Amino acid sequence: MLKNIALLGSTGSIGTQTLDVVAGFPKDFRITYLTGHTNTTLLLEQVRRFRPRGVVVFSDAAVKEMKKNAPPGTEVLLGEQGLLDIVQRQDVDIVVSSLVGFAGLRPTIAAITAKKKIALANKETLVVAGEIIMPLVDKHHVDLLPVDSEHSAIFQCLAGELPNKVDKLILTASGGPFRTKPMAELQQVTLEQALKHPNWSMGNKITIDSATLMNKGLEVIEAHWLFGVPPERIEVVVHPQSIIHSMVEFVDGSVKAQLGIPDMKIPIQYALTYPSRSPSRFPRVHFPSLGEMTFFEPDRERFPCLQLAFDAIKEGGTMPAVMNAANEVAVAQFLQQKIGFLDIPRMVRSAMEQHSNLANPSLEEIVTTDSETRALLQSQKVS
Ligand code: NAD
Ligand code: MG
């Protein structure tokens, strides 16, 4: 049966790759809504090609441009309210949540309460509010399907297994562009170097998160909530080839891994076609030409963000939201070349140290914590 998709963040890296996947299955999927933040030109191209019923934009100028240039009859909605509106509509079966950052939180919650199937790329949502989201997922009996390659891998390894027979989740990390860079050189790395990820082409924010290993920290928290495994039983191993996307170790010592070439279209397609699988033309792993696969312990001294994430989830409450907000501010400043690379973990640590943690926060308390952390960091100079 044809499934209708609302694609949040269609102009981004996951968004455009989702459209590539959808284009290959015209009988299975139809795009009913697209949303984009600033790149109205690309959004307009996508609207012309995929002919959604509606589109969400984020400025009055973009509303005007869409109304003028989109195919007649395309509904144009504005801002977060527009996102909250479309995800609940009858003509949406699947919501692909691929906004970046905290902005994904409310639309994802709205999609869950409207009982939509969700393909979740936006990991920040679970990082800041996993404690609220997972009970909602249970309550509304929705499928929350991971798009993140590590979580898709674990999800696939867990198929047919009993949760109480899992000993450990092992998340693989590429190690990013500075895997072998000495500590003394890290503060001076340039934006251009940090944006050059060895294996994946992604949006700017997650690319910087991969360079600091904050991305892996966020993923540890994401895995904790998605699979109900405590952080002490989640390990990170650096695997520079990014062929093994993650692993699960069971009580009998057996380990299952999921492998594939590093291409996000594979986990995107799996989330869309789950519980089935569909043929694809993606390149395949050719083991003889791989030569070798290597594994290393992550260096938590050179990459303190990983440890900060373990600390944040151990504290729980509003601490992960503080960590996430501080990281978003710091990464934005690094992208604007206002701070150095090691200032990112410094800012995150400083915000976490200044925070009085609040246990079992409500959604509103999480939202307030997020805004307060951003305000605090914007008012402070990096020490
Ligand atoms: P991106 O920056 O390329 O795209 C983000 C999308 O969200 C864009 O369409 C943008 O217009 C929209 N957006 C940004 N800010 C917004 C706001 N305030 N309000 C509304 N819309 C907004 O990001 P991405 O790399 O596609 O990542 C998206 C999410 O997926 C992130 O949470 C990331 O961690 C996760 N993820 C990405 C990859 C990847 O390969 N890119 C892999 C795994 C997980
Ligand atoms: Mg990932």
Tab-separated table of C-alpha atoms and ligand atoms in Angstrom:
chain	number	residue	atom	x	y	z
A	1	MET	CA	0.000	0.000	0.000
A	2	LEU	CA	1.205	3.487	-0.824
A	3	LYS	CA	2.582	5.230	2.279
A	4	ASN	CA	2.471	9.011	2.674
A	5	ILE	CA	5.578	10.674	4.055
A	6	ALA	CA	6.105	13.988	5.821
A	7	LEU	CA	9.819	14.695	5.469
A	8	LEU	CA	11.018	17.191	8.079
A	9	GLY	CA	14.264	18.841	7.037
A	10	SER	CA	14.124	17.799	3.383
A	11	THR	CA	16.908	20.190	2.350
A	12	GLY	CA	19.463	18.617	4.694
A	13	SER	CA	21.846	15.722	4.253
A	14	ILE	CA	19.421	13.068	5.561
A	15	GLY	CA	16.504	14.880	3.896
A	16	THR	CA	18.004	14.834	0.400
A	17	GLN	CA	19.133	11.226	0.789
A	18	THR	CA	15.631	10.264	1.926
A	19	LEU	CA	14.265	11.811	-1.271
A	20	ASP	CA	16.798	9.773	-3.277
A	21	VAL	CA	15.523	6.608	-1.605
A	22	VAL	CA	11.849	7.544	-2.021
A	23	ALA	CA	12.374	8.321	-5.714
A	24	GLY	CA	13.311	4.653	-6.212
A	25	PHE	CA	9.964	3.412	-4.832
A	26	PRO	CA	7.207	5.411	-6.550
A	27	LYS	CA	4.654	2.636	-5.892
A	28	ASP	CA	5.441	2.388	-2.185
A	29	PHE	CA	5.978	5.962	-1.013
A	30	ARG	CA	4.589	9.391	-1.764
A	31	ILE	CA	5.852	12.640	-0.291
A	32	THR	CA	2.937	14.637	1.080
A	33	TYR	CA	4.903	17.311	2.993
A	34	LEU	CA	8.365	18.814	2.751
A	35	THR	CA	10.033	21.305	5.082
A	36	GLY	CA	13.176	23.414	4.840
A	37	HIS	CA	14.719	26.116	6.978
A	38	THR	CA	16.839	28.471	4.894
A	39	ASN	CA	17.574	26.933	1.495
A	40	THR	CA	14.367	27.965	-0.271
A	41	THR	CA	15.860	27.435	-3.719
A	42	LEU	CA	16.526	23.753	-3.070
A	43	LEU	CA	13.181	23.370	-1.313
A	44	LEU	CA	11.399	24.812	-4.332
A	45	GLU	CA	13.199	22.372	-6.639
A	46	GLN	CA	12.110	19.517	-4.393
A	47	VAL	CA	8.525	20.788	-4.345
A	48	ARG	CA	8.443	20.927	-8.136
A	49	ARG	CA	9.823	17.426	-8.403
A	50	PHE	CA	7.910	15.617	-5.644
A	51	ARG	CA	4.677	17.642	-5.755
A	52	PRO	CA	3.818	17.480	-2.037
A	53	ARG	CA	0.430	18.749	-0.814
A	54	GLY	CA	2.144	21.179	1.496
A	55	VAL	CA	5.459	22.713	2.405
A	56	VAL	CA	6.722	24.360	5.594
A	57	VAL	CA	9.084	27.335	5.441
A	58	PHE	CA	10.539	29.602	8.102
A	59	SER	CA	10.294	33.216	6.938
A	60	ASP	CA	7.702	35.511	5.432
A	61	ALA	CA	9.951	36.003	2.418
A	62	ALA	CA	10.045	32.231	1.862
A	63	VAL	CA	6.240	32.042	2.163
A	64	LYS	CA	5.966	34.678	-0.564
A	65	GLU	CA	8.472	32.958	-2.801
A	66	MET	CA	6.783	29.564	-2.404
A	67	LYS	CA	3.326	30.969	-3.060
A	68	LYS	CA	4.617	32.633	-6.202
A	69	ASN	CA	6.682	29.758	-7.604
A	70	ALA	CA	5.382	26.453	-6.225
A	71	PRO	CA	2.886	24.469	-8.340
A	72	PRO	CA	-0.652	25.876	-7.906
A	73	GLY	CA	-2.520	24.331	-4.969
A	74	THR	CA	0.581	23.667	-2.868
A	75	GLU	CA	-0.254	24.677	0.692
A	76	VAL	CA	2.422	26.858	2.297
A	77	LEU	CA	2.758	26.758	6.085
A	78	LEU	CA	5.013	28.791	8.366
A	79	GLY	CA	7.411	27.893	11.167
A	80	GLU	CA	7.270	25.402	14.012
A	81	GLN	CA	3.488	25.646	14.099
A	82	GLY	CA	3.481	24.461	10.496
A	83	LEU	CA	5.621	21.449	11.432
A	84	LEU	CA	3.357	20.581	14.369
A	85	ASP	CA	0.339	20.857	12.101
A	86	ILE	CA	1.495	18.655	9.198
A	87	VAL	CA	2.856	15.750	11.265
A	88	GLN	CA	-0.619	15.145	12.691
A	89	ARG	CA	-2.513	15.092	9.415
A	90	GLN	CA	-4.500	12.183	7.980
A	91	ASP	CA	-2.458	12.169	4.786
A	92	VAL	CA	0.741	11.293	6.675
A	93	ASP	CA	1.671	7.691	7.546
A	94	ILE	CA	5.403	8.105	8.151
A	95	VAL	CA	7.211	11.113	9.600
A	96	VAL	CA	10.900	11.258	8.766
A	97	SER	CA	12.378	13.371	11.554
A	98	SER	CA	15.560	14.750	10.069
A	99	LEU	CA	15.776	18.269	11.454
A	100	VAL	CA	19.052	19.032	13.152
A	101	GLY	CA	19.258	19.815	16.865
A	102	PHE	CA	16.720	20.747	19.513
A	103	ALA	CA	14.315	22.016	16.827
A	104	GLY	CA	13.340	18.383	16.199
A	105	LEU	CA	11.932	17.823	19.673
A	106	ARG	CA	8.379	19.158	19.532
A	107	PRO	CA	7.549	17.990	15.994
A	108	THR	CA	8.756	14.478	16.881
A	109	ILE	CA	6.596	14.434	20.010
A	110	ALA	CA	3.610	15.686	17.998
A	111	ALA	CA	4.163	12.880	15.471
A	112	ILE	CA	4.284	10.263	18.245
A	113	THR	CA	1.083	11.484	19.885
A	114	ALA	CA	-0.599	11.457	16.449
A	115	LYS	CA	0.432	7.755	16.245
A	116	LYS	CA	2.570	8.096	13.132
A	117	LYS	CA	5.364	5.711	12.243
A	118	ILE	CA	8.578	7.627	12.797
A	119	ALA	CA	11.931	7.283	11.088
A	120	LEU	CA	14.157	9.116	13.547
A	121	ALA	CA	17.408	10.703	12.417
A	122	ASN	CA	17.211	13.618	14.855
A	123	LYS	CA	19.212	12.127	17.731
A	124	GLU	CA	19.124	15.336	19.814
A	125	THR	CA	15.434	14.662	20.528
A	126	LEU	CA	16.193	11.461	22.436
A	127	VAL	CA	19.264	12.983	24.068
A	128	VAL	CA	17.333	15.824	25.680
A	129	ALA	CA	14.022	14.091	26.334
A	130	GLY	CA	14.384	10.298	26.044
A	131	GLU	CA	12.772	9.946	29.445
A	132	ILE	CA	9.607	11.580	28.109
A	133	ILE	CA	9.681	10.218	24.565
A	134	MET	CA	10.039	6.482	25.249
A	135	PRO	CA	6.969	6.197	27.515
A	136	LEU	CA	5.005	8.158	24.875
A	137	VAL	CA	6.153	5.704	22.199
A	138	ASP	CA	4.872	2.830	24.368
A	139	LYS	CA	1.643	4.590	25.216
A	140	HIS	CA	0.766	5.324	21.592
A	141	HIS	CA	2.140	2.004	20.254
A	142	VAL	CA	4.169	3.678	17.527
A	143	ASP	CA	7.204	2.363	15.671
A	144	LEU	CA	10.175	4.618	16.417
A	145	LEU	CA	12.691	3.402	13.868
A	146	PRO	CA	16.308	4.503	14.080
A	147	VAL	CA	17.917	6.060	11.017
A	148	ASP	CA	21.281	6.693	12.661
A	149	SER	CA	23.505	3.947	11.207
A	150	GLU	CA	24.730	2.679	14.597
A	151	HIS	CA	21.226	2.405	15.994
A	152	SER	CA	19.883	0.855	12.823
A	153	ALA	CA	22.698	-1.710	13.161
A	154	ILE	CA	21.837	-2.492	16.787
A	155	PHE	CA	18.135	-2.639	15.971
A	156	GLN	CA	18.907	-5.200	13.256
A	157	CYS	CA	21.199	-7.218	15.561
A	158	LEU	CA	18.447	-7.356	18.196
A	159	ALA	CA	15.848	-8.788	15.818
A	160	GLY	CA	14.636	-12.121	17.202
A	161	GLU	CA	16.578	-11.724	20.479
A	162	LEU	CA	15.320	-11.418	24.046
A	163	PRO	CA	16.165	-8.081	25.702
A	164	ASN	CA	17.341	-9.773	28.914
A	165	LYS	CA	19.958	-11.772	26.998
A	166	VAL	CA	21.841	-8.647	25.906
A	167	ASP	CA	25.092	-8.024	27.742
A	168	LYS	CA	26.436	-4.987	25.918
A	169	LEU	CA	25.867	-2.641	23.033
A	170	ILE	CA	29.056	-1.792	21.182
A	171	LEU	CA	28.858	1.408	19.146
A	172	THR	CA	31.483	1.857	16.494
A	173	ALA	CA	32.995	5.286	15.790
A	174	SER	CA	35.097	6.278	12.810
A	175	GLY	CA	37.227	8.472	15.101
A	176	GLY	CA	36.691	11.479	12.827
A	177	PRO	CA	39.314	13.524	10.992
A	178	PHE	CA	41.504	14.045	14.103
A	179	ARG	CA	41.693	10.448	15.250
A	180	THR	CA	45.491	10.472	15.256
A	181	LYS	CA	46.131	14.197	15.838
A	182	PRO	CA	48.188	14.984	18.960
A	183	MET	CA	46.472	16.974	21.717
A	184	ALA	CA	48.881	19.882	21.244
A	185	GLU	CA	47.651	20.452	17.677
A	186	LEU	CA	43.917	20.162	18.309
A	187	GLN	CA	43.170	23.737	19.375
A	188	GLN	CA	44.655	25.045	16.115
A	189	VAL	CA	42.763	22.834	13.664
A	190	THR	CA	40.875	24.796	11.043
A	191	LEU	CA	37.187	24.698	10.261
A	192	GLU	CA	37.991	23.254	6.862
A	193	GLN	CA	39.941	20.358	8.426
A	194	ALA	CA	37.165	19.694	10.927
A	195	LEU	CA	34.571	19.575	8.147
A	196	LYS	CA	36.482	16.889	6.254
A	197	HIS	CA	35.040	13.668	7.592
A	198	PRO	CA	36.964	10.603	6.435
A	199	ASN	CA	33.966	8.348	5.625
A	200	TRP	CA	30.655	10.203	5.644
A	201	SER	CA	29.282	13.311	3.984
A	202	MET	CA	26.832	14.902	6.440
A	203	GLY	CA	25.415	18.216	7.630
A	204	ASN	CA	27.875	20.654	9.243
A	205	LYS	CA	26.727	20.226	12.822
A	206	ILE	CA	27.023	16.442	12.933
A	207	THR	CA	30.334	16.623	11.056
A	208	ILE	CA	31.813	18.793	13.818
A	209	ASP	CA	30.192	16.524	16.424
A	210	SER	CA	31.982	13.611	14.766
A	211	ALA	CA	35.313	15.426	14.967
A	212	THR	CA	34.889	16.103	18.727
A	213	LEU	CA	33.342	12.627	19.344
A	214	MET	CA	30.309	14.409	20.807
A	215	ASN	CA	28.385	12.633	18.078
A	216	LYS	CA	29.308	9.302	19.670
A	217	GLY	CA	28.376	10.689	23.077
A	218	LEU	CA	24.963	11.744	21.756
A	219	GLU	CA	24.616	8.287	20.214
A	220	VAL	CA	25.386	6.539	23.514
A	221	ILE	CA	22.492	8.447	25.081
A	222	GLU	CA	20.298	7.779	22.045
A	223	ALA	CA	21.080	4.027	22.306
A	224	HIS	CA	20.385	4.034	26.036
A	225	TRP	CA	16.858	5.324	25.463
A	226	LEU	CA	16.060	3.409	22.299
A	227	PHE	CA	17.153	0.008	23.576
A	228	GLY	CA	16.747	0.405	27.350
A	229	VAL	CA	20.369	-0.539	28.085
A	230	PRO	CA	22.155	1.324	30.916
A	231	PRO	CA	25.152	3.463	29.895
A	232	GLU	CA	27.580	1.206	31.840
A	233	ARG	CA	26.737	-1.511	29.340
A	234	ILE	CA	27.251	0.633	26.254
A	235	GLU	CA	30.786	0.650	24.866
A	236	VAL	CA	32.373	2.704	22.154
A	237	VAL	CA	35.072	1.301	19.904
A	238	VAL	CA	36.888	3.246	17.208
A	239	HIS	CA	36.695	1.469	13.855
A	240	PRO	CA	38.136	3.786	11.202
A	241	GLN	CA	36.789	1.872	8.187
A	242	SER	CA	33.102	2.389	9.211
A	243	ILE	CA	32.070	-0.989	7.777
A	244	ILE	CA	30.767	-2.488	11.009
A	245	HIS	CA	28.028	-0.045	11.987
A	246	SER	CA	27.639	-1.406	15.542
A	247	MET	CA	27.384	-4.643	17.489
A	248	VAL	CA	25.502	-6.407	20.257
A	249	GLU	CA	27.173	-8.788	22.678
A	250	PHE	CA	24.907	-11.398	24.281
A	251	VAL	CA	25.116	-13.188	27.645
A	252	ASP	CA	26.680	-16.280	26.068
A	253	GLY	CA	29.573	-14.236	24.675
A	254	SER	CA	28.244	-14.311	21.119
A	255	VAL	CA	28.518	-11.003	19.244
A	256	LYS	CA	26.317	-9.923	16.336
A	257	ALA	CA	27.402	-7.105	14.034
A	258	GLN	CA	25.692	-5.338	11.150
A	259	LEU	CA	27.893	-4.365	8.217
A	260	GLY	CA	27.555	-2.380	5.040
A	261	ILE	CA	29.251	0.342	3.088
A	262	PRO	CA	29.049	3.739	4.822
A	263	ASP	CA	25.980	5.120	3.039
A	264	MET	CA	23.077	6.575	5.007
A	265	LYS	CA	20.645	5.598	2.264
A	266	ILE	CA	20.851	1.995	3.521
A	267	PRO	CA	19.569	2.677	7.069
A	268	ILE	CA	17.099	5.271	5.703
A	269	GLN	CA	15.642	2.680	3.333
A	270	TYR	CA	15.519	0.068	6.086
A	271	ALA	CA	13.569	2.411	8.374
A	272	LEU	CA	11.101	3.184	5.576
A	273	THR	CA	10.580	-0.417	4.463
A	274	TYR	CA	10.695	-2.019	7.945
A	275	PRO	CA	9.708	-4.728	8.835
A	276	SER	CA	10.422	-5.754	5.244
A	277	ARG	CA	13.510	-5.150	3.137
A	278	SER	CA	13.594	-4.033	-0.467
A	279	PRO	CA	16.267	-4.624	-3.087
A	280	SER	CA	18.660	-1.743	-3.645
A	281	ARG	CA	21.352	-0.780	-6.103
A	282	PHE	CA	23.722	0.556	-3.433
A	283	PRO	CA	27.329	-0.624	-3.774
A	284	ARG	CA	28.077	-3.720	-1.685
A	285	VAL	CA	30.897	-4.535	0.712
A	286	HIS	CA	33.632	-6.349	-1.189
A	287	PHE	CA	35.576	-8.048	1.591
A	288	PRO	CA	38.752	-8.953	-0.317
A	289	SER	CA	39.334	-5.304	-1.262
A	290	LEU	CA	38.687	-4.144	2.303
A	291	GLY	CA	41.942	-5.785	3.334
A	292	GLU	CA	41.598	-5.203	7.041
A	293	MET	CA	39.277	-3.881	9.675
A	294	THR	CA	40.872	-2.285	12.739
A	295	PHE	CA	39.625	-1.345	16.208
A	296	PHE	CA	40.900	1.049	18.898
A	297	GLU	CA	39.952	2.339	22.308
A	298	PRO	CA	38.562	5.912	22.052
A	299	ASP	CA	40.817	8.557	23.618
A	300	ARG	CA	38.645	10.367	26.170
A	301	GLU	CA	41.405	12.835	27.022
A	302	ARG	CA	41.827	14.199	23.538
A	303	PHE	CA	38.076	13.948	22.953
A	304	PRO	CA	36.503	14.949	26.293
A	305	CYS	CA	33.009	15.280	24.777
A	306	LEU	CA	32.575	11.516	24.854
A	307	GLN	CA	33.156	11.432	28.608
A	308	LEU	CA	30.928	14.480	29.130
A	309	ALA	CA	28.074	12.603	27.476
A	310	PHE	CA	28.565	9.575	29.740
A	311	ASP	CA	28.619	11.976	32.725
A	312	ALA	CA	25.448	13.720	31.528
A	313	ILE	CA	23.424	10.539	31.123
A	314	LYS	CA	24.678	9.227	34.456
A	315	GLU	CA	23.356	12.403	36.113
A	316	GLY	CA	20.164	12.262	34.073
A	317	GLY	CA	17.418	14.837	34.615
A	318	THR	CA	18.061	18.070	32.743
A	319	MET	CA	21.836	17.485	32.441
A	320	PRO	CA	21.721	15.926	28.943
A	321	ALA	CA	19.634	18.909	27.766
A	322	VAL	CA	22.290	21.279	29.138
A	323	MET	CA	25.028	19.309	27.450
A	324	ASN	CA	23.144	19.307	24.169
A	325	ALA	CA	22.292	23.020	24.219
A	326	ALA	CA	25.861	23.977	25.164
A	327	ASN	CA	27.169	21.793	22.380
A	328	GLU	CA	24.804	23.351	19.827
A	329	VAL	CA	25.933	26.851	20.827
A	330	ALA	CA	29.613	25.884	20.836
A	331	VAL	CA	29.436	24.119	17.474
A	332	ALA	CA	27.611	27.107	15.943
A	333	GLN	CA	30.387	29.395	17.239
A	334	PHE	CA	33.072	27.064	15.918
A	335	LEU	CA	31.330	27.024	12.526
A	336	GLN	CA	31.428	30.830	12.591
A	337	GLN	CA	35.145	30.580	13.450
A	338	LYS	CA	34.644	32.464	16.714
A	339	ILE	CA	36.175	29.783	18.937
A	340	GLY	CA	38.822	27.077	18.694
A	341	PHE	CA	38.221	23.335	18.519
A	342	LEU	CA	39.000	22.571	22.167
A	343	ASP	CA	36.728	25.411	23.286
A	344	ILE	CA	33.798	23.173	22.307
A	345	PRO	CA	34.316	20.664	25.169
A	346	ARG	CA	35.335	23.555	27.449
A	347	MET	CA	32.032	25.339	26.902
A	348	VAL	CA	30.017	22.148	27.333
A	349	ARG	CA	31.832	21.275	30.562
A	350	SER	CA	31.445	24.796	31.924
A	351	ALA	CA	27.681	24.818	31.245
A	352	MET	CA	27.282	21.408	32.892
A	353	GLU	CA	29.267	22.526	35.952
A	354	GLN	CA	27.135	25.631	36.374
A	355	HIS	CA	23.847	23.740	36.138
A	356	SER	CA	21.768	22.673	39.147
A	357	ASN	CA	20.294	19.450	37.884
A	358	LEU	CA	16.569	18.841	37.935
A	359	ALA	CA	15.384	15.223	38.162
A	360	ASN	CA	12.390	13.926	36.152
A	361	PRO	CA	11.880	17.173	34.225
A	362	SER	CA	8.687	17.954	32.328
A	363	LEU	CA	8.842	18.881	28.660
A	364	GLU	CA	8.463	22.552	29.568
A	365	GLU	CA	11.340	22.287	32.055
A	366	ILE	CA	13.508	20.760	29.348
A	367	VAL	CA	12.584	23.559	26.953
A	368	THR	CA	13.399	26.162	29.632
A	369	THR	CA	16.701	24.456	30.442
A	370	ASP	CA	17.609	24.532	26.763
A	371	SER	CA	16.878	28.275	26.444
A	372	GLU	CA	18.599	29.148	29.721
A	373	THR	CA	21.747	27.262	28.745
A	374	ARG	CA	21.888	29.026	25.381
A	375	ALA	CA	21.388	32.411	27.071
A	376	LEU	CA	24.058	31.666	29.676
A	377	LEU	CA	26.687	30.716	27.096
A	378	GLN	CA	25.884	33.617	24.836
A	379	SER	CA	26.464	35.980	27.763
A	380	GLN	CA	29.789	34.403	28.761
A	381	LYS	CA	33.213	34.628	27.184
A	382	VAL	CA	35.085	31.387	26.675
A	383	SER	CA	37.678	31.062	29.416
B	1	NAD	P1	21.522	19.173	7.956
B	1	NAD	O1	22.031	20.377	8.621
B	1	NAD	O2	22.132	18.736	6.677
B	1	NAD	O3	19.939	19.319	7.697
B	1	NAD	C1	19.078	19.788	8.684
B	1	NAD	C2	17.691	20.065	8.124
B	1	NAD	O4	16.911	20.678	9.150
B	1	NAD	C3	17.679	21.033	6.950
B	1	NAD	O5	16.622	20.700	6.081
B	1	NAD	C4	17.382	22.392	7.600
B	1	NAD	O6	16.732	23.251	6.731
B	1	NAD	C5	16.470	21.985	8.744
B	1	NAD	N1	16.590	22.869	9.912
B	1	NAD	C6	17.730	23.296	10.511
B	1	NAD	N2	17.459	24.061	11.567
B	1	NAD	C7	16.111	24.142	11.653
B	1	NAD	C8	15.207	24.795	12.543
B	1	NAD	N3	15.633	25.531	13.572
B	1	NAD	N4	13.891	24.644	12.326
B	1	NAD	C9	13.435	23.904	11.300
B	1	NAD	N5	14.237	23.267	10.418
B	1	NAD	C10	15.550	23.369	10.603
B	1	NAD	O7	21.584	17.985	9.032
B	1	NAD	P2	21.743	16.425	8.767
B	1	NAD	O8	23.168	16.097	8.664
B	1	NAD	O9	20.796	16.000	7.707
B	1	NAD	O10	21.267	15.853	10.168
B	1	NAD	C11	19.915	15.829	10.561
B	1	NAD	C12	19.787	14.969	11.819
B	1	NAD	O11	20.137	13.629	11.499
B	1	NAD	C13	20.730	15.400	12.938
B	1	NAD	O12	20.103	15.206	14.169
B	1	NAD	C14	21.902	14.431	12.794
B	1	NAD	O13	22.571	14.213	14.004
B	1	NAD	C15	21.192	13.167	12.333
B	1	NAD	N6	22.039	12.266	11.551
B	1	NAD	C16	22.595	12.701	10.380
B	1	NAD	C17	23.403	11.840	9.637
B	1	NAD	C18	23.994	12.277	8.313
B	1	NAD	O14	24.623	11.468	7.634
B	1	NAD	N7	23.828	13.505	7.896
B	1	NAD	C19	23.666	10.552	10.110
B	1	NAD	C20	23.078	10.149	11.307
B	1	NAD	C21	22.262	11.003	12.011
B	2	MG	MG	25.681	7.726	13.594
